[in-house]
Coordinates of C-alpha atoms in Angstrom, one line a residue:
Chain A
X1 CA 4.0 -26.5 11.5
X2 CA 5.0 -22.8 11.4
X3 CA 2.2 -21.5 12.8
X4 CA 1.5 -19.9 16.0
X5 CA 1.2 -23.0 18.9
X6 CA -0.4 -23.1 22.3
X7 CA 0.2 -25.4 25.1
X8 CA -1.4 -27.1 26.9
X9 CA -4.5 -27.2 24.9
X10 CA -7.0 -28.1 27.6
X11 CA -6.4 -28.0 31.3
X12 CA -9.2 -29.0 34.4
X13 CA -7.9 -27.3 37.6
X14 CA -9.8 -27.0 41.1
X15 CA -11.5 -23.3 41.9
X16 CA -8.4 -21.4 44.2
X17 CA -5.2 -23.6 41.9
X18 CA -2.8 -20.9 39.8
X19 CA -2.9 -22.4 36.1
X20 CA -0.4 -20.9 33.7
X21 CA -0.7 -21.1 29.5
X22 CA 1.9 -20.9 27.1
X23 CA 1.9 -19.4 23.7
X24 CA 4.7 -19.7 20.9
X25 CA 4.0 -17.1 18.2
X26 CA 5.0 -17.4 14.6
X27 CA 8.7 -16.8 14.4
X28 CA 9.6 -13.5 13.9
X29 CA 7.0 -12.0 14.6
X30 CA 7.2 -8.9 17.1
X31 CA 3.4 -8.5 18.0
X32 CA 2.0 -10.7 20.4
X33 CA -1.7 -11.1 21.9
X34 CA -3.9 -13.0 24.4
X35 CA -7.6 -13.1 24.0
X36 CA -10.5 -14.8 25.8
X37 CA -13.3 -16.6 24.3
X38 CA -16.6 -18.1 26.0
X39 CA -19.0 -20.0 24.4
X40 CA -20.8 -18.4 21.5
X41 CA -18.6 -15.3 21.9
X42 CA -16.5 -13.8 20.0
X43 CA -12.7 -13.2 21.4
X44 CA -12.5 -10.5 23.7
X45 CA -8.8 -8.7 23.8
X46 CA -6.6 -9.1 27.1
X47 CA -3.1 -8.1 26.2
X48 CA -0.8 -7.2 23.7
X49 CA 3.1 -7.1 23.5
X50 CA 4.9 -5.7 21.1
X51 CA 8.7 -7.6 21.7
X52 CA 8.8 -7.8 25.3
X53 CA 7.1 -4.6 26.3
X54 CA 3.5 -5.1 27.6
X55 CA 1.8 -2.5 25.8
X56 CA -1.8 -2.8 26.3
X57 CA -3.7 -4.5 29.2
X58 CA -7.8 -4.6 28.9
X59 CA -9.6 -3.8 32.4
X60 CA -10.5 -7.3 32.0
X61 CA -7.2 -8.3 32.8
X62 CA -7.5 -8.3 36.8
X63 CA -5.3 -8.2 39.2
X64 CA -5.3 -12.3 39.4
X65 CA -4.0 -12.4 35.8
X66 CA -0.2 -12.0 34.8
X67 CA 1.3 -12.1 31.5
X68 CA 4.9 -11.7 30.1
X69 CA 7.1 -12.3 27.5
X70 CA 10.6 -12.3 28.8
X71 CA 12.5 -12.3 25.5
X72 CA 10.3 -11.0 22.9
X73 CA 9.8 -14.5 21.9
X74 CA 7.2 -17.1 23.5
X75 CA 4.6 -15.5 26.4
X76 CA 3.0 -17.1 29.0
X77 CA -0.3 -16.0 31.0
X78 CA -0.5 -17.1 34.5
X79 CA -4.3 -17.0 36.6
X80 CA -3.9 -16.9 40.2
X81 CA -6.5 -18.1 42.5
X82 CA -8.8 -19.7 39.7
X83 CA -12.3 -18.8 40.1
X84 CA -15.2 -20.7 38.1
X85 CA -16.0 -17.4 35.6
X86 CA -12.6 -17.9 34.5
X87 CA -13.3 -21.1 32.9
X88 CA -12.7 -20.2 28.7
X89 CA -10.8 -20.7 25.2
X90 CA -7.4 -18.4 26.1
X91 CA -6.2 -17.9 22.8
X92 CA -2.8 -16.3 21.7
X93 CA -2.4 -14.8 17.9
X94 CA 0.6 -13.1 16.6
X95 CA 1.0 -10.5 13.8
X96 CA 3.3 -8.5 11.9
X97 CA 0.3 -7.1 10.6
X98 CA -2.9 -9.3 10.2
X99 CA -3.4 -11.3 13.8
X100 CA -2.9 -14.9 13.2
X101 CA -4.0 -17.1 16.1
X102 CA -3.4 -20.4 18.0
X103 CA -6.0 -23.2 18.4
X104 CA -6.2 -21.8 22.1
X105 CA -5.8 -23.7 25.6
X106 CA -9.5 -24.4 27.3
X107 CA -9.8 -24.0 30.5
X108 CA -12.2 -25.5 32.9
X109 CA -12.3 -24.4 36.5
X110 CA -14.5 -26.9 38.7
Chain B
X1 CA -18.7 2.8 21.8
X2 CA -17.0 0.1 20.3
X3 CA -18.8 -2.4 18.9
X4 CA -19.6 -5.1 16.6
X5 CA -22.2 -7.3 16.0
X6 CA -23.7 -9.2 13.0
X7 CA -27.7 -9.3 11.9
X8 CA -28.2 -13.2 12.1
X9 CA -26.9 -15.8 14.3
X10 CA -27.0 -18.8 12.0
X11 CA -27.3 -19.0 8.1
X12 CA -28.5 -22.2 6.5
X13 CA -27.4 -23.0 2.7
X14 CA -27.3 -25.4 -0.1
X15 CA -24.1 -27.1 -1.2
X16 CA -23.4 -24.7 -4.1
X17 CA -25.2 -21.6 -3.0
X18 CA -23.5 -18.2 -2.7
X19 CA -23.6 -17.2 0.9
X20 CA -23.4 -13.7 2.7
X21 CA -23.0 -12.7 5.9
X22 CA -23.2 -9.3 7.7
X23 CA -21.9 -7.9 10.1
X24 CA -22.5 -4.0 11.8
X25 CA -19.8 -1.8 13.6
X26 CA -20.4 1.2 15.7
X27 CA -17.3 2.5 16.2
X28 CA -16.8 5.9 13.0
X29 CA -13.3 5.8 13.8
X30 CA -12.5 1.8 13.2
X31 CA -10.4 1.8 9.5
X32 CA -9.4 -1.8 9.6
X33 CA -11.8 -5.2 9.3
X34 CA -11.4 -8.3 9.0
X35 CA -13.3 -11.4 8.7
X36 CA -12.3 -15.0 10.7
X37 CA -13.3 -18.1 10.1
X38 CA -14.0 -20.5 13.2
X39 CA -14.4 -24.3 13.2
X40 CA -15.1 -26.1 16.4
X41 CA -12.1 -26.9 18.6
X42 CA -10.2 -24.2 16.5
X43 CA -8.6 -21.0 16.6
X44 CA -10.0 -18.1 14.2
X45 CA -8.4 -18.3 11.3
X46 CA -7.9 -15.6 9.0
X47 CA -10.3 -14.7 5.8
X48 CA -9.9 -11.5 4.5
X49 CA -9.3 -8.1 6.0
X50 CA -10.5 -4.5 3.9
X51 CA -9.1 -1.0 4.5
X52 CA -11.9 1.9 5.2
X53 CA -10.4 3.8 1.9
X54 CA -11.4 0.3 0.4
X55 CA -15.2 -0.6 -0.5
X56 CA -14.6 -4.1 -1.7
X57 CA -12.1 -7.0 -1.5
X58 CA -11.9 -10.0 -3.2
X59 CA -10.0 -13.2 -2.9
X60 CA -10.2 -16.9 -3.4
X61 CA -14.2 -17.3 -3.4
X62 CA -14.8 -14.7 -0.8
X63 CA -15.9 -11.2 -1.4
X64 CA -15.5 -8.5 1.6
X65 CA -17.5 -5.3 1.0
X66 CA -17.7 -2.2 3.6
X67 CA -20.1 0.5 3.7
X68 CA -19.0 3.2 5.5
X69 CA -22.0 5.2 5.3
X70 CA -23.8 2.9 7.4
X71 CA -21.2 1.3 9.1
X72 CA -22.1 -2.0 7.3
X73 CA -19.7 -5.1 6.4
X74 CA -20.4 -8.6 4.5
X75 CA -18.8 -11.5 3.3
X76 CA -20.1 -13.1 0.4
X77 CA -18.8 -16.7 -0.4
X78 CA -19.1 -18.3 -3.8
X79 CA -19.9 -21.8 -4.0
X80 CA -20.1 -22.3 -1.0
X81 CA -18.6 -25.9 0.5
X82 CA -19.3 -28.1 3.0
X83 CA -15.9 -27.3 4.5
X84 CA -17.0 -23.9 4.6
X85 CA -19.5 -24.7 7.7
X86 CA -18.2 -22.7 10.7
X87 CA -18.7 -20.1 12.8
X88 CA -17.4 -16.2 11.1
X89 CA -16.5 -13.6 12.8
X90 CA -16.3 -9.8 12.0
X91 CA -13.5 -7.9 13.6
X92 CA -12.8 -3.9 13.6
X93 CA -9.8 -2.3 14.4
X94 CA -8.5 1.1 14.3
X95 CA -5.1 1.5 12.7
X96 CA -2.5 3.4 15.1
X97 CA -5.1 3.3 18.0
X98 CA -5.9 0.4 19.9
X99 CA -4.7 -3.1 18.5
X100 CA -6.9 -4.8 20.1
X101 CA -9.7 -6.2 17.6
X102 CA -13.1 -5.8 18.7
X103 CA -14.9 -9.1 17.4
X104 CA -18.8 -9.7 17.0
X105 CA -20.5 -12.7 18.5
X106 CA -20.5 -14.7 15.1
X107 CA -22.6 -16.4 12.8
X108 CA -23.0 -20.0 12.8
X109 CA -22.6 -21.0 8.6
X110 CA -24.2 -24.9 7.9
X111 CA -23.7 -25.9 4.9
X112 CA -26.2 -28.5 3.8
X113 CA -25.0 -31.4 1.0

């Protein structure tokens, strides 16, 4: 499968735990993003790299959230200090041009 | 602002049936659209995408048409499937802006046998 793969694809933490997602995009390609998604929403942009620069950050993106992509390659976002409202569908898409995205990693805050 | 939405939250059809769904933007300056397709569990996956200097698309089974005037977009499936039941999304964009995509809140699609 060439396509752009997310890991893990569901993870339960405890309110206060740091949880951290990774995202392999489609080879090659130098655009990179992370979106959120809750239920019977459509994805809402976070970030967006373009090779390893961090380009773009959405206010949504607080200060508990970090993302990076160290060699233009894979990125991974890290949540610090879970809190409940940050139980969602993280997905990460990739694009030369078109955004093609990952199944997503669920998370679920308790 | 920047916006998108659609006109009807969930669209019922025959096995067979042509279906369309709409979807409305508010954002003038937003050049770039495209449609995603969502089953449950899933990630979007891509449909179609139009250019604003564009007023209609076409590929296999699905039509896109934009109307700038009123800031209007649909997408017409032919035939439509039972494997086309999902959720679709509308996304804008504007091309050497932002690159985020601004996505609507969907449309549930059931397609009955």
């Amino acid at each position: 499968d060439t396509g752009v793969s997310q890991n893990p694809r569901h993870k339960i933490t405890k309110r206060g735990q740091n949880v951290t997602f990774r995202c392999d995009p489609i080879s090659e390609h130098n655009r990179l993003y992370w979106y959120r998604q809750t239920l019977g929403q459509g994805p809402e942009f976070l970030t967006y790299f373009q090779n390893e620069a961090q380009l773009e950050k959405s206010r949504l993106l607080s200060d508990r959230f970090s993302a990076e992509r160290p060699k233009g390659s894979f990125s991974t976002l890290e949540i610090q200090r879970t809190e409940q409202g940050d139980s969602a569908m993280y997905l990460c898409a990739s694009s030369p041009d078109e955004q093609y995205f990952g199944p997503g990693t669920r998370l679920t805050v308790t | 602002g920047e916006s998108v939405g659609l006109h009807l939250p969930t669209l019922s059809v025959q096995e067979g049936d042509n279906s369309i769904i709409n979807c409305a933007y508010s954002n003038s300056a937003s050049d770039y659209f495209i449609w995603y397709k969502q089953e449950s569990g899933k990630g979007p996956q891509f449909i179609i995408d139009i250019r604003s200097n564009m007023d209609k698309r076409q590929g296999q089974r699905v039509t896109v048409l934009l109307n700038k005037t009123v800031k209007h977009l649909s997408l017409q499936i032919a035939a439509t499937q039972p494997g086309d039941s999902a959720v679709y999304f509308c996304a804008e964009n504007v091309q050497g802006g932002s690159e985020k995509l601004v996505f609507g809140k969907g449309t549930k699609l059931t397609v009955n046998p």
